[in-house]
Short mmCIF file of C-alpha atoms in Angstrom, two decimals:
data_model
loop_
_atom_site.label_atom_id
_atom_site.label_comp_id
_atom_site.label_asym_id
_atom_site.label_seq_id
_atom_site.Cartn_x
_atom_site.Cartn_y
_atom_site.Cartn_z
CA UNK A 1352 95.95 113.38 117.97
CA UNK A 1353 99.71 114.52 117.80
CA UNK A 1354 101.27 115.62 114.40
CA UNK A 1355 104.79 115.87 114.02
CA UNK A 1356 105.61 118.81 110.90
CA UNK A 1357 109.48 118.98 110.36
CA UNK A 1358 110.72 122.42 109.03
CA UNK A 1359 114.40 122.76 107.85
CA UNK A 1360 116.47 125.52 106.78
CA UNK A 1361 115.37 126.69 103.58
CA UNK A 1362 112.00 125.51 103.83
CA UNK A 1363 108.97 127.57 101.71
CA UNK A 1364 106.65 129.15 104.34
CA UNK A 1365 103.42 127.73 102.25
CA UNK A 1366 104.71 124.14 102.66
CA UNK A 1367 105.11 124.61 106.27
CA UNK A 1368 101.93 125.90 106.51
CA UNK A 1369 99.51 123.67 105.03
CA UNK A 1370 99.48 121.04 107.76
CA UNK A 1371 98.28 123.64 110.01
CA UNK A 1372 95.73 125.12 108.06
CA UNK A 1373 94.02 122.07 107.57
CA UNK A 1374 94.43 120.62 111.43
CA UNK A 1375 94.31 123.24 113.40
CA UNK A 1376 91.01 124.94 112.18
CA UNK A 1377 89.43 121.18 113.37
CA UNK A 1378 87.64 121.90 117.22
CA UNK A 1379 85.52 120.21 119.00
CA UNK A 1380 84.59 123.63 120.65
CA UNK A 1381 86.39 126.73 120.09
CA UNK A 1382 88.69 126.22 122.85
CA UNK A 1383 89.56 122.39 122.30
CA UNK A 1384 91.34 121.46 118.65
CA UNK A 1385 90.91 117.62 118.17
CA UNK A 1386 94.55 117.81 116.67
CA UNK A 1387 98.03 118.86 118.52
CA UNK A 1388 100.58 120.19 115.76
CA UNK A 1389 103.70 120.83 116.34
CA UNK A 1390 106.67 121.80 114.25
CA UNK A 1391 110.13 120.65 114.94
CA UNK A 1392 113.46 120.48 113.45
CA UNK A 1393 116.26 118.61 113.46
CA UNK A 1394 117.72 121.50 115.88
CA UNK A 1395 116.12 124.00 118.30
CA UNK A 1396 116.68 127.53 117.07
CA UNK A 1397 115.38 130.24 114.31
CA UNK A 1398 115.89 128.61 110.85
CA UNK A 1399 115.53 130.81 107.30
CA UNK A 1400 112.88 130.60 104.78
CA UNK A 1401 112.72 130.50 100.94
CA UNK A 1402 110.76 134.04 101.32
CA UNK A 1403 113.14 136.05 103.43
CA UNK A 1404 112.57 135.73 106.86
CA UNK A 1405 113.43 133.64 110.07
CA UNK A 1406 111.11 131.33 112.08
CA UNK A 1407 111.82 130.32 115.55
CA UNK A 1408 111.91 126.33 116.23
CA UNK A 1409 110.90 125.72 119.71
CA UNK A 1410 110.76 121.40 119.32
CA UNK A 1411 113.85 119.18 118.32
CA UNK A 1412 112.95 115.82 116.53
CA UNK A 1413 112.12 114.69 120.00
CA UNK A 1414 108.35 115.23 118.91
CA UNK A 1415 108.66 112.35 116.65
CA UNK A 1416 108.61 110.02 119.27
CA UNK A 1417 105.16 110.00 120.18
CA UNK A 1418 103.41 112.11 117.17
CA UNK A 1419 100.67 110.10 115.51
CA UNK A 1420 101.19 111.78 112.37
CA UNK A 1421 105.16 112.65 110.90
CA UNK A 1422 104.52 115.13 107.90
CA UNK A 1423 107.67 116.17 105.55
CA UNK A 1424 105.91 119.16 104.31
CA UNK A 1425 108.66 119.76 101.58
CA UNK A 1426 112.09 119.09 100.92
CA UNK A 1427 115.55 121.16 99.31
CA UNK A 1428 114.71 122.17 95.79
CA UNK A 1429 117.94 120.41 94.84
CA UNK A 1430 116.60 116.84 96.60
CA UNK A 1431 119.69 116.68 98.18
CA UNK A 1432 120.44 113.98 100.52
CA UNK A 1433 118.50 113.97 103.75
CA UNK A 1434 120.55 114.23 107.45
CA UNK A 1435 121.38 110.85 109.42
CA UNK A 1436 119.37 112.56 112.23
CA UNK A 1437 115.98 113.09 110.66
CA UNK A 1438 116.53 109.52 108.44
CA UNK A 1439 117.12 107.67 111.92
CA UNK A 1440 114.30 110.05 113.69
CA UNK A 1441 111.76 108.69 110.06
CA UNK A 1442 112.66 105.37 110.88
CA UNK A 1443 112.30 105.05 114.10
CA UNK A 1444 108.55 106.66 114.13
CA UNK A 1445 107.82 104.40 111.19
CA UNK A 1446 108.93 101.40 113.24
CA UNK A 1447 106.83 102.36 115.89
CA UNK A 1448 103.56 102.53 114.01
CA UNK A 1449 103.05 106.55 113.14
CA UNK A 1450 101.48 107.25 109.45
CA UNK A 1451 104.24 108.68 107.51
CA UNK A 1452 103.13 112.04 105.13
CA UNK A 1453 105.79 113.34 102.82
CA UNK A 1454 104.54 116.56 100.66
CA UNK A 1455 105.56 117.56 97.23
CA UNK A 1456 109.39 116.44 97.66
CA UNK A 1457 109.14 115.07 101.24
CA UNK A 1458 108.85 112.35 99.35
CA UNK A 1459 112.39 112.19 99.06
CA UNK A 1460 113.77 111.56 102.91
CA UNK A 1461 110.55 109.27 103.34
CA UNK A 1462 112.33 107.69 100.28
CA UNK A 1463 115.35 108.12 101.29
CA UNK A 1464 114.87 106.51 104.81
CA UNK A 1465 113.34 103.01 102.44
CA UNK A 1466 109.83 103.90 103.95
CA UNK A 1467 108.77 103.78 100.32
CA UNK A 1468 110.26 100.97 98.72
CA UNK A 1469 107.66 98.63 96.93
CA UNK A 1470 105.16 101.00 97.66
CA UNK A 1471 103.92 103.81 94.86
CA UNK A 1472 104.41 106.95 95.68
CA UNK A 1473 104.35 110.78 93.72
CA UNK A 1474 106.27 113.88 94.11
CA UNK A 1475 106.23 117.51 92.38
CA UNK A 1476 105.97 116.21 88.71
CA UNK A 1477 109.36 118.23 87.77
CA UNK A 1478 110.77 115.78 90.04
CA UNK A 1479 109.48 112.38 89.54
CA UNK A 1480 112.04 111.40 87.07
CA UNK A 1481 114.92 112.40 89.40
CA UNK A 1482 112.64 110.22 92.32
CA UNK A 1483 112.19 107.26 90.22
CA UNK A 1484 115.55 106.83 89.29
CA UNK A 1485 117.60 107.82 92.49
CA UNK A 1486 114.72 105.27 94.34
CA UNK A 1487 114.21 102.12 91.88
CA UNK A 1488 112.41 100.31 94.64
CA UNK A 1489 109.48 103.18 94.10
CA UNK A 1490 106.85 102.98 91.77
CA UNK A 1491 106.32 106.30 91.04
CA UNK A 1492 103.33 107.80 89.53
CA UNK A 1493 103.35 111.39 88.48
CA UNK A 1494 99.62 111.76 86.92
CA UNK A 1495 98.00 111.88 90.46
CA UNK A 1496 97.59 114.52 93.50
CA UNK A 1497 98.21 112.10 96.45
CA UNK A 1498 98.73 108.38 96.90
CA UNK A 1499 97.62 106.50 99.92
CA UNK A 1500 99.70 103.06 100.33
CA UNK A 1501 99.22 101.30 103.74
CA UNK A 1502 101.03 103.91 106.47
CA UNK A 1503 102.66 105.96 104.43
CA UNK A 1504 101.03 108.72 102.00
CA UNK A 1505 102.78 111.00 99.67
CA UNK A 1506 101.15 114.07 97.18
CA UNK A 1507 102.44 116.07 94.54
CA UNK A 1508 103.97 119.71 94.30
CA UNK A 1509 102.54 122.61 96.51
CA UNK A 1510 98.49 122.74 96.56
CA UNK A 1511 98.30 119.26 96.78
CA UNK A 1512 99.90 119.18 100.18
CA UNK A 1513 96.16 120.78 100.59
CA UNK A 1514 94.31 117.82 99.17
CA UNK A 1515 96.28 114.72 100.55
CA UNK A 1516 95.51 116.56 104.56
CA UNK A 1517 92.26 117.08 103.78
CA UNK A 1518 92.07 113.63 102.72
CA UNK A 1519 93.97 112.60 106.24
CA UNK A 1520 91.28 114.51 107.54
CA UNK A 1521 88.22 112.64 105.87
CA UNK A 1522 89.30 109.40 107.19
CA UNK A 1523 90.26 110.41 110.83
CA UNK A 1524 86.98 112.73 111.38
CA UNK A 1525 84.92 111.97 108.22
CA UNK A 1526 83.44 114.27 104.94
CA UNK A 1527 81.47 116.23 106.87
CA UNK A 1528 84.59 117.87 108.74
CA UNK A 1529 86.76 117.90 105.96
CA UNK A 1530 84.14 119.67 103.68
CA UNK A 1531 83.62 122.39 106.65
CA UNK A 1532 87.60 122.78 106.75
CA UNK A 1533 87.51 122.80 102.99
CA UNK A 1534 85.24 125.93 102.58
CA UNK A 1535 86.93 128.23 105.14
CA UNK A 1536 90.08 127.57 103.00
CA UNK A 1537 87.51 128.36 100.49
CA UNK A 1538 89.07 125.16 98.43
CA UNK A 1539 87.33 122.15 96.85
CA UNK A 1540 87.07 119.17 99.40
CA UNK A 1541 87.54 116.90 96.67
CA UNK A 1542 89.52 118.31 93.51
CA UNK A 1543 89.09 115.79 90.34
CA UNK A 1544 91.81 114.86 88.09
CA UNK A 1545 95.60 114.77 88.30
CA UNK A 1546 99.02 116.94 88.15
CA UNK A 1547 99.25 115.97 84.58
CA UNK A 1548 97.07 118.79 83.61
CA UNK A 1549 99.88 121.16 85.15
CA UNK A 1550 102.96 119.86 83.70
CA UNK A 1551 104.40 122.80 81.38
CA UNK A 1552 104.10 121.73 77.81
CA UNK A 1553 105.27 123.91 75.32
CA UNK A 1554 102.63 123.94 72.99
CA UNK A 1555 101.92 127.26 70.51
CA UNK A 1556 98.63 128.88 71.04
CA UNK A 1557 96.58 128.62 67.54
CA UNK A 1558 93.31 129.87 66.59
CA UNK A 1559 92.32 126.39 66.89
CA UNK A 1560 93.09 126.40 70.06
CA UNK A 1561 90.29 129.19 70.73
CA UNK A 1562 87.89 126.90 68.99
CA UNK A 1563 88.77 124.39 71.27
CA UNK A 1564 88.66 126.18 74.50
CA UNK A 1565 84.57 127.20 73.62
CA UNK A 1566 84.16 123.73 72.49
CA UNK A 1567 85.08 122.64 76.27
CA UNK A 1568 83.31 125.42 77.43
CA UNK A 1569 79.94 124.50 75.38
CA UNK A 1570 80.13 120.88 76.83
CA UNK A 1571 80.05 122.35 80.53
CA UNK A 1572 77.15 124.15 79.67
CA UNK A 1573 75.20 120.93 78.10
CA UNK A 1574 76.10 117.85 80.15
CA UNK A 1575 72.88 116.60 80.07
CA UNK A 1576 73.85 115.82 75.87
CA UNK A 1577 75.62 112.65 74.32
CA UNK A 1578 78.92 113.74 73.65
CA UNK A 1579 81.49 112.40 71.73
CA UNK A 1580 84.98 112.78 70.60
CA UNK A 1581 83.58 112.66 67.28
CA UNK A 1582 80.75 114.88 68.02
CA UNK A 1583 83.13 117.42 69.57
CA UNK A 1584 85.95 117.45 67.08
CA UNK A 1585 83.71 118.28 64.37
CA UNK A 1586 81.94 120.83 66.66
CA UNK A 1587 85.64 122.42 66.73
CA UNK A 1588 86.76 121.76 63.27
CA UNK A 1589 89.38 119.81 64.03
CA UNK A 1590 90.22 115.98 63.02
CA UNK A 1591 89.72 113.18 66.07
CA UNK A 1592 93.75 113.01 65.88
CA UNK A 1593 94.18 116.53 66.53
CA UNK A 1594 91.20 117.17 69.06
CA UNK A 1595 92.20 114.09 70.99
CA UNK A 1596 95.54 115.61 71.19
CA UNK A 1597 94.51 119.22 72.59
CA UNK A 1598 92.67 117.11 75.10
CA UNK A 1599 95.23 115.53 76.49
CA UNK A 1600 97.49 118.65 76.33
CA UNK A 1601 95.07 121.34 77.95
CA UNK A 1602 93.49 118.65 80.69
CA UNK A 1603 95.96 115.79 81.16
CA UNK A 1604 92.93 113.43 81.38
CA UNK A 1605 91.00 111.36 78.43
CA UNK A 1606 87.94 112.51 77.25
CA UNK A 1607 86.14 110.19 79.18
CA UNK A 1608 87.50 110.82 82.56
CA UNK A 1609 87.19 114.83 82.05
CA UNK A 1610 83.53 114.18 81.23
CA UNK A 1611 82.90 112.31 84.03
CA UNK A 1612 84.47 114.80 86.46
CA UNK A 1613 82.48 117.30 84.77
CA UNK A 1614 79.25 115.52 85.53
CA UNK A 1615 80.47 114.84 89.26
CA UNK A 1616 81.19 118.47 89.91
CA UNK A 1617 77.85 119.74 88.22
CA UNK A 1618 75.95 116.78 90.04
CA UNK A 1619 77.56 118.11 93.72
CA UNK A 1620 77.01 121.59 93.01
CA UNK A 1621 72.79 120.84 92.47
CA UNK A 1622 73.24 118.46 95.55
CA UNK A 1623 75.02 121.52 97.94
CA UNK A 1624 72.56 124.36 96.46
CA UNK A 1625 69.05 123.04 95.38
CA UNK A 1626 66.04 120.80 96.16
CA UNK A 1627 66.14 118.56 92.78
CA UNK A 1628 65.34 115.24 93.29
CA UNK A 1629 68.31 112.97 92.85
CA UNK A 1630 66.65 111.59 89.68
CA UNK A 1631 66.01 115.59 88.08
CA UNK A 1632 70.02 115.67 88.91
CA UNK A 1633 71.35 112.35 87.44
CA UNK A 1634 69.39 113.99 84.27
CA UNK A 1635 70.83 117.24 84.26
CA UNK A 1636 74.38 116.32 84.82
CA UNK A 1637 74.17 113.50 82.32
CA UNK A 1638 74.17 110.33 83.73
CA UNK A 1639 70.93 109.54 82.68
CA UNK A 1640 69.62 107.62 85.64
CA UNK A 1641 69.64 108.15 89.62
CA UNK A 1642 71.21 104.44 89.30
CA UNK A 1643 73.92 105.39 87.13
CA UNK A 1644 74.62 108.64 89.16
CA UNK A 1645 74.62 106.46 92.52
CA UNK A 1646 76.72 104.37 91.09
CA UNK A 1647 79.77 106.91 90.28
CA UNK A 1648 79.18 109.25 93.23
CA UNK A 1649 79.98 106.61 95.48
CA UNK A 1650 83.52 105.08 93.27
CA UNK A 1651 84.55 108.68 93.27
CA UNK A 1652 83.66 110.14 97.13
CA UNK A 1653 83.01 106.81 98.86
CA UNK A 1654 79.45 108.07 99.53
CA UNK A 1655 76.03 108.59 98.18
CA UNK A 1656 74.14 111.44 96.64
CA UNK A 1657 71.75 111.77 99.27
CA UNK A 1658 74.38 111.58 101.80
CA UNK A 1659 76.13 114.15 100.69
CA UNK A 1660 73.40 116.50 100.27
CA UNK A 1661 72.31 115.88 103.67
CA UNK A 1662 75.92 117.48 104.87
CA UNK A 1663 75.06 120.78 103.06
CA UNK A 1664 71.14 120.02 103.59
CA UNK A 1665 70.25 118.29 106.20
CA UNK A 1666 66.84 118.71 106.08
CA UNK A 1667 66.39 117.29 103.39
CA UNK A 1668 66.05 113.34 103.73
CA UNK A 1669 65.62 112.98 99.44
CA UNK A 1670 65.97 108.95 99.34
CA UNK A 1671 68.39 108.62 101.97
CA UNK A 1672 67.08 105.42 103.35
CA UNK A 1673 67.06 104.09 100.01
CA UNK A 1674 70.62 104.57 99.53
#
């Protein structure tokens, strides 16, 4: 499969680099990668980088032409408005059928070139006001990491680039691949949650906010418990008003999806690392029953427990056939 990564002058090395971290460690032996990438610009030649140093551009926007994949990896800090070359070279690829990635603020030239209109879409949260009102025919949502939408996928600022390939990856080569690419990038296959809990807020640290933080911590360390908001804003001495409104300023998330998540995470990490049956681990991370814990695993990974265990495990066949 041929992937198409446009660098520009200006461009951050990191951004450039995140398609081919995730693609190019994918071989079906050590000599033959499963994935072609190349990088190309709207010129041949060396172009500068945010960091200081030149890289040399071998492909022209030729590449585009038959690429499977077109990534934006990033885009001018400024979102300035995107070359008639590369918005003709967008089109044209979209036209033709190739999945469309724009990272952080490629969102903007995938914008830009209308590849987005009626579709949602996200960018670097710093910039989804300036997104959503230069492109009114995007619905843009700034509490999420990456956003799927037919042919066409776009992820928030930086890191995410990580997530929304690794994603790309789970659906062209499936969980097993992407969770092998994942850990040599020593990253989470799978991160929970949203770029809401990044957004700078400028909130004044208070000793209630200490209380809080061990509050949070203490609920990691019993999932298996009821919890409450009530339960855990008298736990931290705090009214529900104020506790619900740490909780939304330290995680970006309500109570009930950050306790979920917790479970999740706490239910994959038994699943990767022990021999519990999937009942002993529905109990210990909280959900009470293997039903209830079947149930979730698969709305939030598309799998089941045993499943997933069996790509960290595979000896171990723990209800598989049941699932």
């Amino acid at each position: 499969m041929k992937i198409g990564v446009i660098a520009f002058d200006g461009i951050t090395p990191f951004h450039l680099s995140v398609p081919s971290l995730v693609f190019n460690n994918v071989h079906t032996t050590p000599a033959m990668p499963v994935f072609n990438v190349i990088v190309c610009a709207i010129d041949k030649g060396p172009i500068r980088t945010s960091a200081g140093f030149n890289i040399a551009i071998e492909n022209d926007l030729s590449v585009l032409t038959t690429a499977d994949i077109v990534i934006m990896p990033s885009w001018h800090d400024d979102c300035r408005e995107t070359p008639l070359a590369l918005l003709d070279a967008l089109r044209r690829a979209y036209k033709r059928g190739a999945r469309m990635v724009g990272l952080c603020l490629g969102s903007f030239p995938l914008a830009e070139a209308g590849l987005l209109d009626g579709k949602t879409a996200t960018t670097h949260w710093a910039a989804a006001d300036v997104l959503a009102k230069r492109f009114p025919n995007v619905k843009v949502d700034c509490d999420v990491l990456y956003v799927a939408q037919e042919d066409v996928i776009t992820s928030a600022g930086v890191a995410a680039g990580l997530d929304c390939c690794l994603h790309l990856l789970r659906e062209a080569c499936g969980a097993e691949m992407a969770n092998r690419v994942a850990r040599k990038l020593v990253i989470a296959p799978h991160r929970q949650g949203g770029q809401a809990q990044f957004i700078e807020r400028p909130v004044p640290v208070t000793h209630s906010d200490n209380r809080f933080s061990q509050v949070l911590e203490w609920v990691t360390q019993h999932l298996e418990k009821e919890h409450s908001i009530d339960s855990l804003a008298e736990r931290a001495a705090m009214s529900r008003r104020n506790f619900t409104r740490h909780f939304r300023q330290a995680t970006g998330a309500s109570f009930k999806q950050w306790l979920l998540g917790q479970r999740l995470a706490h239910a994959q990490r038994m699943l990767e690392s022990g021999d519990a049956s999937i009942e002993i681990v529905a109990q210990k991370a909280g959900f009470g029953t293997s039903f209830s814990l079947r149930q979730h695993f698969r709305a939030a990974f598309r799998t089941s427990p045993s499943a997933y265990r069996a790509l960290y495990r595979p000896h171990i066949a723990d209800d598989i056939r049941l699932e």
